[in-house]
Tab-separated table of C-alpha atoms in Angstrom:
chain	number	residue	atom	x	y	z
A	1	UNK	CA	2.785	32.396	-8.147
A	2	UNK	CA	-0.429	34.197	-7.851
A	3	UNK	CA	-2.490	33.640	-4.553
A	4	UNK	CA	-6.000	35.347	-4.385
A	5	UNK	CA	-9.053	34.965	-1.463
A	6	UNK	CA	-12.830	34.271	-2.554
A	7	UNK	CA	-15.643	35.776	-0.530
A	8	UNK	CA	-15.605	32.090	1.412
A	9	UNK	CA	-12.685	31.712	2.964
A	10	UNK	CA	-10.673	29.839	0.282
A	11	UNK	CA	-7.176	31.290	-0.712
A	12	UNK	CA	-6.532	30.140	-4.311
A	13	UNK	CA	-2.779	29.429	-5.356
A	14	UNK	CA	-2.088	28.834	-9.091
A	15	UNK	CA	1.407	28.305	-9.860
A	16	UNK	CA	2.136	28.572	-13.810
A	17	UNK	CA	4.053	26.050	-15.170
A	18	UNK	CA	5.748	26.456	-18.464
A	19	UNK	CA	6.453	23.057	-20.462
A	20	UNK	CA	5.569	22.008	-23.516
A	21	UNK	CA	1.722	22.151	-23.145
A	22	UNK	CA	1.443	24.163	-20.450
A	23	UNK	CA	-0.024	23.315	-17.385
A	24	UNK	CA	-1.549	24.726	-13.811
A	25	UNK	CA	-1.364	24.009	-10.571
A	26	UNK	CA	-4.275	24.982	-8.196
A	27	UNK	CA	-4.011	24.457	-4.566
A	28	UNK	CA	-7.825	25.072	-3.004
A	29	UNK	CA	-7.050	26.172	1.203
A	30	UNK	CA	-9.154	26.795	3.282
A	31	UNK	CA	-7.880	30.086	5.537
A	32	UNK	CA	-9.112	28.189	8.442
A	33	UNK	CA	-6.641	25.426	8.106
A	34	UNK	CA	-7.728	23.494	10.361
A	35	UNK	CA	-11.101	23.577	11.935
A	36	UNK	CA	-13.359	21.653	14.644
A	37	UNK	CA	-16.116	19.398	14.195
A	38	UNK	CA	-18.286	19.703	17.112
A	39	UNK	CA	-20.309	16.511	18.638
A	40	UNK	CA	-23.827	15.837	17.417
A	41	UNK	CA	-26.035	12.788	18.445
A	42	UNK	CA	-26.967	12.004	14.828
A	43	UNK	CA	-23.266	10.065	13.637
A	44	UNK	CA	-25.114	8.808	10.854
A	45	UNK	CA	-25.606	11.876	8.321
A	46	UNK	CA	-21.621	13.048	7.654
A	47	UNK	CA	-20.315	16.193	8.574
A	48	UNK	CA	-20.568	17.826	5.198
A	49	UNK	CA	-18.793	21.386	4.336
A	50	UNK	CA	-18.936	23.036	1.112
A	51	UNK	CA	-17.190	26.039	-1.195
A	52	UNK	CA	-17.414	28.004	-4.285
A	53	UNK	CA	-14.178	28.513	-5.651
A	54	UNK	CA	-13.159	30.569	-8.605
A	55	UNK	CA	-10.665	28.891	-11.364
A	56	UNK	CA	-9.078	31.892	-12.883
A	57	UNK	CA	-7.728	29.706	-15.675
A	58	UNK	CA	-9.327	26.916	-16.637
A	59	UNK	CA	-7.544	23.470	-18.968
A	60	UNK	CA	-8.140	19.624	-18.954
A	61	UNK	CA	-8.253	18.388	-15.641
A	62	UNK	CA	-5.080	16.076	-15.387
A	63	UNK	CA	-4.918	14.926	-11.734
A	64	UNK	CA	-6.769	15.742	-8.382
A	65	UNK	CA	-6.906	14.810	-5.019
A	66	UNK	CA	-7.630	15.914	-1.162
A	67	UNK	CA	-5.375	16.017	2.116
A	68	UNK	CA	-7.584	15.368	4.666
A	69	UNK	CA	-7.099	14.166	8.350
A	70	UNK	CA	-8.783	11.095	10.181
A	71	UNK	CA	-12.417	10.907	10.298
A	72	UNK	CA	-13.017	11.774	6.380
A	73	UNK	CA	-15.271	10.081	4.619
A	74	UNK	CA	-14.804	11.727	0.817
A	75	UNK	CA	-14.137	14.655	-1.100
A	76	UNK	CA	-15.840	15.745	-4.356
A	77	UNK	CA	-14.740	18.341	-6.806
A	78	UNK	CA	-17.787	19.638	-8.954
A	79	UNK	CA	-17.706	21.989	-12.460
A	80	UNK	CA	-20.295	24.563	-11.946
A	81	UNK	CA	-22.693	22.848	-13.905
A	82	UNK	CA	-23.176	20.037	-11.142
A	83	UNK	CA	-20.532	17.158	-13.209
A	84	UNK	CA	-18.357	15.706	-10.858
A	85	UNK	CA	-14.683	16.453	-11.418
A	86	UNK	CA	-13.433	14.135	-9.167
A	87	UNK	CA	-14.013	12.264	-5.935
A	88	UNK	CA	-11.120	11.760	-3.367
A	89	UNK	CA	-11.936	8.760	-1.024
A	90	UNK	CA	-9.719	8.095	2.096
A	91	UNK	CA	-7.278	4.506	2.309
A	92	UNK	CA	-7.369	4.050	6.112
A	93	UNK	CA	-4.778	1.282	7.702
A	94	UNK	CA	-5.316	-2.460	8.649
A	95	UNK	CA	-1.990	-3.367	10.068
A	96	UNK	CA	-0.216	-2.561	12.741
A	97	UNK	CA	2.954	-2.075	10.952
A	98	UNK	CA	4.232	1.987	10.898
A	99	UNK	CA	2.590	3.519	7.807
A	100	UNK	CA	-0.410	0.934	7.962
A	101	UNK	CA	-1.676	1.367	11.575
A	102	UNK	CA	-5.202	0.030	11.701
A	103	UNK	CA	-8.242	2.612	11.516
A	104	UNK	CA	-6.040	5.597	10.750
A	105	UNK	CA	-5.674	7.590	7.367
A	106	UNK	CA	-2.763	6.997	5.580
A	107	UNK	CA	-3.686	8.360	2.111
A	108	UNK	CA	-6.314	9.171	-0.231
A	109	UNK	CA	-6.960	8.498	-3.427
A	110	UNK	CA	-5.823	10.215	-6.824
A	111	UNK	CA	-7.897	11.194	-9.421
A	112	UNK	CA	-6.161	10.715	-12.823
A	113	UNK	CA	-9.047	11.554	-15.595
A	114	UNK	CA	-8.747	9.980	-18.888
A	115	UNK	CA	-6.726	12.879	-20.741
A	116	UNK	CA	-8.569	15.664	-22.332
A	117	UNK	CA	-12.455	13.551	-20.670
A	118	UNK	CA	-12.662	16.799	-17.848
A	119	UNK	CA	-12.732	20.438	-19.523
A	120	UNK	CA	-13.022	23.248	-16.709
A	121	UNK	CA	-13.082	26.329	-18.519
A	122	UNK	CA	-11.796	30.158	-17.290
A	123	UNK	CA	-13.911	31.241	-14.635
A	124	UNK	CA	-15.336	28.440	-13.541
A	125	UNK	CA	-16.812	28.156	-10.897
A	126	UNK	CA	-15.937	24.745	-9.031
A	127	UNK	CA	-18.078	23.874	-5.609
A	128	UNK	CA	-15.789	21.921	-3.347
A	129	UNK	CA	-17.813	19.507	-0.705
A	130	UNK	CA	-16.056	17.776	2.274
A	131	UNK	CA	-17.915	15.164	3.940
A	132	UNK	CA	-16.499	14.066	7.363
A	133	UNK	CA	-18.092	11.407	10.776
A	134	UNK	CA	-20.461	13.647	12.270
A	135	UNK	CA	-18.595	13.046	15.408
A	136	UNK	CA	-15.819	15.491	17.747
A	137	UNK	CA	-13.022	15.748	15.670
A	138	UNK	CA	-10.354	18.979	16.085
A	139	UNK	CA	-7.899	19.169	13.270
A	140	UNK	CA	-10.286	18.850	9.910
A	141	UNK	CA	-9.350	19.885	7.199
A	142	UNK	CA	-11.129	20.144	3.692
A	143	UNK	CA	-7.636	21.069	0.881
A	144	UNK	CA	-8.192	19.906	-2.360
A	145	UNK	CA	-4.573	20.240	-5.163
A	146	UNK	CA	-5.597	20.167	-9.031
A	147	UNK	CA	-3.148	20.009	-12.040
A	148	UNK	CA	-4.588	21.545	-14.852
A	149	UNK	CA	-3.298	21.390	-18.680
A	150	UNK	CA	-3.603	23.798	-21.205
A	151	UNK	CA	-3.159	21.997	-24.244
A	152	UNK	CA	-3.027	18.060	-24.543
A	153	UNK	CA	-0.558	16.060	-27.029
């Protein structure tokens, strides 16, 4: 496990995983783990926060996705030359059964890139944007996981 800090508040943990071709696992936190949107009259532009983050090594982008908190409204993932690299939307509940209670998050979507379609390349530089209700909310959060590969079949 190697865990370093960019210059914006990100901690970067890439955990090497040895199988047959190889793959990485980035976890993109925020130090602030959890941090307060403040109230603002205009609800209609989001909340929007966003992040340069170093990718020590780079592969083919095999599976993304965000854990966010209530009040989300996407996540984006971008290669340093502007592509998008995937978008995490929120699934909010319309029931009122547990695990399905109406208007609250209970996932968000995975990205799962056609194999070997997303190259990010060593030393990338990804830009991670939040965008959240630009209303009060305590407890946001903008974490993003990728799996990298090394090598595909």
């Amino acid at each position: 496990e190697e865990v370093f800090s960019t210059t914006n508040g990100f901690s970067v943990t890439s955990l090497l995983r040895h199988g047959t071709y190889g793959s990485v696992y980035y976890s993109l936190l925020h130090d602030q783990v959890e941090y307060t949107i403040p109230e603002n009259g205009d609800g209609d532009s989001p909340h929007v926060q966003k992040a340069n983050i170093p990718i020590e090594k780079g592969g083919y982008l095999i599976y993304g996705t965000a854990h966010m908190h209530s009040g989300i409204v996407n996540v984006t993932l971008y290669g340093q030359d502007g592509r998008t690299l995937c978008t995490s939307t929120p699934k909010y509940g319309r029931g009122n059964e547990a695990g399905n209670e109406k208007g609250y998050l209970i996932g968000m979507f995975v990205c799962y890139p056609q194999p070997g379609s997303i190259k990010i390349h060593d030393g990338e530089i990804l830009a991670l944007e939040s965008r959240y209700k630009n209303e009060f909310c305590s407890g946001a959060m903008r974490h993003f996981y990728i799996y990298l590969a090394e090598e595909l079949p």
